[in-house]
mmCIF file of C-alpha atoms in Angstrom:
data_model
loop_
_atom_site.group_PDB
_atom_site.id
_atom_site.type_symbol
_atom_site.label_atom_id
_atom_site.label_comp_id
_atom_site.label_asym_id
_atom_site.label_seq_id
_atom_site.Cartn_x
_atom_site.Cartn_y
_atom_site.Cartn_z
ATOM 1 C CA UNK A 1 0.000 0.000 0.000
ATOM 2 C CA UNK A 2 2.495 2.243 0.599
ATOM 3 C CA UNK A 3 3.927 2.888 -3.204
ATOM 4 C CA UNK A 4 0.470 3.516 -3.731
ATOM 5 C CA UNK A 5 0.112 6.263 -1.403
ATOM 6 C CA UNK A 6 3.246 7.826 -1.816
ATOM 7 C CA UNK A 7 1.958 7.455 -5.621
ATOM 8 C CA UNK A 8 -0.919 9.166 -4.807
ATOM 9 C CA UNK A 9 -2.984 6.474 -7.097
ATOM 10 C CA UNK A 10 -4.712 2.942 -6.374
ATOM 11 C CA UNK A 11 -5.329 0.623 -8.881
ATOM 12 C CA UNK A 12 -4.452 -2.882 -8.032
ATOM 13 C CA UNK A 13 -6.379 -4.627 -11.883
ATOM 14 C CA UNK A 14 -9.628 -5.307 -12.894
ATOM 15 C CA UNK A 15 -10.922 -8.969 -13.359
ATOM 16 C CA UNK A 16 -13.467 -9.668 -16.134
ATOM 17 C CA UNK A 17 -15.154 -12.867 -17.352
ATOM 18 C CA UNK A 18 -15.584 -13.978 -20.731
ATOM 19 C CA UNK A 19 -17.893 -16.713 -22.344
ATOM 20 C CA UNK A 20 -17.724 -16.423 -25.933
ATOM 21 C CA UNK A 21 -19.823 -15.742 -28.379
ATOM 22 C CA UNK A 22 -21.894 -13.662 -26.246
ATOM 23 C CA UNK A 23 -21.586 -13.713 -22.192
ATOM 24 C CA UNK A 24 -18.712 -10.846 -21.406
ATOM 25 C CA UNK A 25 -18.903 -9.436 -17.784
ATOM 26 C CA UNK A 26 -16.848 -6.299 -16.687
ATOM 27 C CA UNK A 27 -18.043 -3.994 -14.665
ATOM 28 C CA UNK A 28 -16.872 -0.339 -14.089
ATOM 29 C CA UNK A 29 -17.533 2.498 -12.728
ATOM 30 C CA UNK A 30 -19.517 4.681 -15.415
ATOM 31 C CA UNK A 31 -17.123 7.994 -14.603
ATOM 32 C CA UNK A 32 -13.908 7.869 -12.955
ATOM 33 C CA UNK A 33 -13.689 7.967 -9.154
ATOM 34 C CA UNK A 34 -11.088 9.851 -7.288
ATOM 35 C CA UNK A 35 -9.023 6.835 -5.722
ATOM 36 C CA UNK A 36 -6.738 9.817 -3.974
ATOM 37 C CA UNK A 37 -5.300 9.070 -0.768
ATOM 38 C CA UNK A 38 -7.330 11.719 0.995
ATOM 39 C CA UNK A 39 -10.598 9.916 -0.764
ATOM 40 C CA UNK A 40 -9.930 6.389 -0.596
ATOM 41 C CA UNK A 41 -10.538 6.015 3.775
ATOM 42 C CA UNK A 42 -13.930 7.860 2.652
ATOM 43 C CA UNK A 43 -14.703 5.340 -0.279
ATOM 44 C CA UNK A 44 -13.487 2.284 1.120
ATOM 45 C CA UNK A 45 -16.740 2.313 3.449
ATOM 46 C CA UNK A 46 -19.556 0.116 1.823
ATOM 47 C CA UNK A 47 -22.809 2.555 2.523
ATOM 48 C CA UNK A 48 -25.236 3.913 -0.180
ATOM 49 C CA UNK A 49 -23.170 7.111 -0.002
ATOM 50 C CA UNK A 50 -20.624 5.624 -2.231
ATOM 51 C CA UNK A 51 -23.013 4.312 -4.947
ATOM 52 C CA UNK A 52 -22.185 5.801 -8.526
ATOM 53 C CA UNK A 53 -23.404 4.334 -11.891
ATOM 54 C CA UNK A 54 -21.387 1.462 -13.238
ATOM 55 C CA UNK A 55 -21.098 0.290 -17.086
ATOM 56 C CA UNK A 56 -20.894 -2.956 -18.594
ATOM 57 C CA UNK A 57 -18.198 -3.222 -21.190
ATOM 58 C CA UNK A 58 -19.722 -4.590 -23.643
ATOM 59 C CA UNK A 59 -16.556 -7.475 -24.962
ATOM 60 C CA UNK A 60 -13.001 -7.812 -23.927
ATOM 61 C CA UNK A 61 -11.742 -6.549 -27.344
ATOM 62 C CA UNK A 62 -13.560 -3.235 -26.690
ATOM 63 C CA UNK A 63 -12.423 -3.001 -23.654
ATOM 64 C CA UNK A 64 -9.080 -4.241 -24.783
ATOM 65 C CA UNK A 65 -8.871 -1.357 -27.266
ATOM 66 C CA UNK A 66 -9.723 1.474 -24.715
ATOM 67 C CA UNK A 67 -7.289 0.134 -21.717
ATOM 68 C CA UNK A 68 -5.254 -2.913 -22.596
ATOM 69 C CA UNK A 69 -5.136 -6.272 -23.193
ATOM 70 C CA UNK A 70 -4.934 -8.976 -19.895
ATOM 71 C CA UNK A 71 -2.384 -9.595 -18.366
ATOM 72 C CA UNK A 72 -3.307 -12.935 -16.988
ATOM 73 C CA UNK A 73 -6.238 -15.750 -18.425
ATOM 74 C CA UNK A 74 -7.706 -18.516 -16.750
ATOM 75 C CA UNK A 75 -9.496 -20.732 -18.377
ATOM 76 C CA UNK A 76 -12.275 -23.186 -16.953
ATOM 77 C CA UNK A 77 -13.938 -25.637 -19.409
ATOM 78 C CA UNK A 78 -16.125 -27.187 -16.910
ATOM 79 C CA UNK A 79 -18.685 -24.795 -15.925
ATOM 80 C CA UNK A 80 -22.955 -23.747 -16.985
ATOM 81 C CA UNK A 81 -23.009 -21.447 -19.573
ATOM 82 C CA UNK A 82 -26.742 -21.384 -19.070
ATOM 83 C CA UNK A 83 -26.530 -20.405 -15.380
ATOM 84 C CA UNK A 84 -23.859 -17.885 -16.237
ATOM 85 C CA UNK A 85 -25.882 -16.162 -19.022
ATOM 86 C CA UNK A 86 -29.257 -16.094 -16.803
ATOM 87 C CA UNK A 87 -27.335 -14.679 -13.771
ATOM 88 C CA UNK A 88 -25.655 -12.169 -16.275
ATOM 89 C CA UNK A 89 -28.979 -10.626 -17.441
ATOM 90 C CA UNK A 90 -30.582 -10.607 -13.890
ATOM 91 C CA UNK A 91 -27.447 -8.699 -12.477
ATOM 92 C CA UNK A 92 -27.005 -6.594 -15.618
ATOM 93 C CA UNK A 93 -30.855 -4.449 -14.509
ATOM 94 C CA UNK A 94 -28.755 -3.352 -11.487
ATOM 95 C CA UNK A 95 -26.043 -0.746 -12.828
ATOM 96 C CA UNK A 96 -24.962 0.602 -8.822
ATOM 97 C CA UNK A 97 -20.937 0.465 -8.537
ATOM 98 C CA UNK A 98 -19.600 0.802 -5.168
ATOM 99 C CA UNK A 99 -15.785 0.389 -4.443
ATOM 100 C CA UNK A 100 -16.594 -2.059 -1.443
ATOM 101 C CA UNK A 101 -19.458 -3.997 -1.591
ATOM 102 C CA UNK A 102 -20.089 -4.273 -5.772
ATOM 103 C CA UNK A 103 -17.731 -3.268 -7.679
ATOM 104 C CA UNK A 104 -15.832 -5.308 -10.320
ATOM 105 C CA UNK A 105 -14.095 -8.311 -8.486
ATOM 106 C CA UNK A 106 -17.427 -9.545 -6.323
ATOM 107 C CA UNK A 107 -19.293 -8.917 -9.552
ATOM 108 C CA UNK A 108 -16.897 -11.701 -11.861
ATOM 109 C CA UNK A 109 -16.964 -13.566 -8.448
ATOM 110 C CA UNK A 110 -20.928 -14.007 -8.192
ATOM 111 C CA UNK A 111 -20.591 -14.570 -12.089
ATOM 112 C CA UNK A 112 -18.355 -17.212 -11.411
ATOM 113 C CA UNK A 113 -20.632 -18.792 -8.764
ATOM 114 C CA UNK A 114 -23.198 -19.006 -10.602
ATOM 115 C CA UNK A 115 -21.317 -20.609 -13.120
ATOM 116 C CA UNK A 116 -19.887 -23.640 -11.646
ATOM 117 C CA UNK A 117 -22.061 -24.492 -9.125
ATOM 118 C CA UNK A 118 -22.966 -28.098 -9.678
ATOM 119 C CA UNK A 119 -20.776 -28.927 -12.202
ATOM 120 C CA UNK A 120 -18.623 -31.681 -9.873
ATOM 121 C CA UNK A 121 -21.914 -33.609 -8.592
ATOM 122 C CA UNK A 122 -21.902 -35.580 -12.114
ATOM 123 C CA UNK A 123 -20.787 -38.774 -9.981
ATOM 124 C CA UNK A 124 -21.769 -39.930 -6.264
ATOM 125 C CA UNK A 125 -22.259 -37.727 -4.004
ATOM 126 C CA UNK A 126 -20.612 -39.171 -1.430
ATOM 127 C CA UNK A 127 -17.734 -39.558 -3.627
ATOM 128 C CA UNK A 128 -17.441 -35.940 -4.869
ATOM 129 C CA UNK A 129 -17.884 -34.977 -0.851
ATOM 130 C CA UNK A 130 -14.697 -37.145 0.115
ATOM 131 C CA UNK A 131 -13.006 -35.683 -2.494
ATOM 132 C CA UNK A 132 -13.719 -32.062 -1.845
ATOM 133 C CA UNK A 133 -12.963 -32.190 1.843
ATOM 134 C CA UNK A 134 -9.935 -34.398 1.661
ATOM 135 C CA UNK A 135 -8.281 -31.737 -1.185
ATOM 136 C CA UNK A 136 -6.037 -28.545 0.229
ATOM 137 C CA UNK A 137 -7.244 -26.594 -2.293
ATOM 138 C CA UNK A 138 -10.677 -26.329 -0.754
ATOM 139 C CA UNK A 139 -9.567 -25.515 2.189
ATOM 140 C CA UNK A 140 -7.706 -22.754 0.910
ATOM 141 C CA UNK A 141 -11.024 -21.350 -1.001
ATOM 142 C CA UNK A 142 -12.700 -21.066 2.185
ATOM 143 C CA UNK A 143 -9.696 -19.015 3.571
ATOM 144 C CA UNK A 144 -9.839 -16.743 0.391
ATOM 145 C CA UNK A 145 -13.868 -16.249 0.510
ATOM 146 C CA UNK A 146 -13.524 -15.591 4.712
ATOM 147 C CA UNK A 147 -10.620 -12.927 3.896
ATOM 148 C CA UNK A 148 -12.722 -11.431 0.770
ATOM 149 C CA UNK A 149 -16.147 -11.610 3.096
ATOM 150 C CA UNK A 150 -14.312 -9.660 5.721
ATOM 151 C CA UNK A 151 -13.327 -7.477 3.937
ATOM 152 C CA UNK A 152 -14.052 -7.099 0.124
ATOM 153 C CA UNK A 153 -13.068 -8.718 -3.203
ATOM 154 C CA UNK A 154 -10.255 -7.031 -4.827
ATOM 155 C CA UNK A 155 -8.792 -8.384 -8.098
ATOM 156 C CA UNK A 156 -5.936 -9.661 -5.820
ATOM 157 C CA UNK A 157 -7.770 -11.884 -3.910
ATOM 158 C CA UNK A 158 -10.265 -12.674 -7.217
ATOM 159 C CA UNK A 159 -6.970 -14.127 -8.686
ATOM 160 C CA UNK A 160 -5.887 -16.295 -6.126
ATOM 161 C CA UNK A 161 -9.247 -17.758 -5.752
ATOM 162 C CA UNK A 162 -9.737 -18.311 -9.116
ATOM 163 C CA UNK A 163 -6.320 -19.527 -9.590
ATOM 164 C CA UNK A 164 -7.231 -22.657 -6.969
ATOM 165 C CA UNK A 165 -10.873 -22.880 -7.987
ATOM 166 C CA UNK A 166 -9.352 -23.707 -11.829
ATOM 167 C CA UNK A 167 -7.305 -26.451 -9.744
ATOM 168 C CA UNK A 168 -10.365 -28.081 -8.235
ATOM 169 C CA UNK A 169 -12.595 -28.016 -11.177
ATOM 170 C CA UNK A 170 -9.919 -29.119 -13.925
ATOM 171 C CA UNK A 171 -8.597 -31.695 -11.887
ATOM 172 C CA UNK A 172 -4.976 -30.376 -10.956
ATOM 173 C CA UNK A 173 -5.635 -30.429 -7.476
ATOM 174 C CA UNK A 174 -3.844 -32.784 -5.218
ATOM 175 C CA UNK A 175 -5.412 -34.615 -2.325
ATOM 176 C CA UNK A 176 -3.860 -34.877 1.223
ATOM 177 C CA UNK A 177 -3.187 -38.858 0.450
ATOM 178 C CA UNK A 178 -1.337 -37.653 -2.603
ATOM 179 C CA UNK A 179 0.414 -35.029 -1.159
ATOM 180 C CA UNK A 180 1.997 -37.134 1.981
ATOM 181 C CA UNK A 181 2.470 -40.355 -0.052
ATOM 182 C CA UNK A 182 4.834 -37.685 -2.484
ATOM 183 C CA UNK A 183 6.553 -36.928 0.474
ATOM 184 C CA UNK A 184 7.390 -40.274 1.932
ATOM 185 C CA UNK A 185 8.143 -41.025 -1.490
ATOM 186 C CA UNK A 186 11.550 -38.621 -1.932
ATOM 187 C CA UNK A 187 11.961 -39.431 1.782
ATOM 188 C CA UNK A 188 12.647 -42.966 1.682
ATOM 189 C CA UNK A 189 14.423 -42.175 -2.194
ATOM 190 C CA UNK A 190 16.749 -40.000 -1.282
#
């Protein structure tokens, strides 16, 4: 934080969602906010005060062309592209922006719930519940929802979660059994 300050800016990215042909989801504050030092203790609180229009870019190459291009893609293949799009158009009527409580990490985060909810209970149950408690990486979404629920999402924290959500639903993660049998592995090779 402190570069920033001295910097007398914040802007820590933006996180967007994209669904081709015709699901894009990045929302922005429809004028630009004064993120000055002197401003930011006053906007940082999450009360109707600090509710300004927001604007829906309408596709990552427009949006592309007025900013930049990202930085950083993740790419999930398993996920409803039906629940997405009806979520989409639902939260789309609402066009409030507020720095803290919906602005444009929580708003790809809800996108993203909505997404991939249900997409691992394709086999048992009881199966998919063993595997989801007995895997790290679930763990460590619930730590990066309780921080971002504290306090709010920031594109930060919308990384990292996405980042270990990607490993749960493509399969990268590693369970616990994995991990230690790894582990004894070198151990007793070395």
């Amino acid at each position: 934080m402190q570069r920033w300050i001295k910097m007398e800016w914040f802007l820590t990215g933006h996180p967007a969602i994209s669904a081709p042909p015709n699901v894009y989801v990045s929302f922005v504050p429809g004028d630009d906010i004064d993120y000055s030092p002197t401003e930011f203790t006053h906007l940082s609180r999450a009360d109707a005060e600090n509710d300004v229009t927001g604007q829906f870019k309408p596709s990552l190459e427009e949006e592309s062309a007025e900013w930049k291009e990202p930085d950083r893609n993740l790419f999930f293949y398993h996920y409803n592209s039906t629940a997405l799009r009806a979520f989409v158009d639902i939260y789309r009527r609402n066009t409030v922006y507020n720095l803290t409580r919906r602005n444009c990490s929580s708003t790809v985060i809800l996108s993203l719930d909505a997404s991939v909810e249900g997409v691992l209970g394709t086999s048992s149950v009881w199966r998919t519940l063993f595997r989801l408690l007995s895997d790290p990486a679930m763990w460590l979404l619930a730590m990066w929802r309780s921080r971002a629920e504290a306090m709010t999402w920031t594109p930060g924290l919308v990384l990292d979660y996405t980042q270990t959500l990607q490993q749960v639903l493509e399969g990268h993660s590693q369970s616990w059994f994995a991990r230690l049998w790894d582990i004894w592995y070198e151990y007793e090779t070395h």
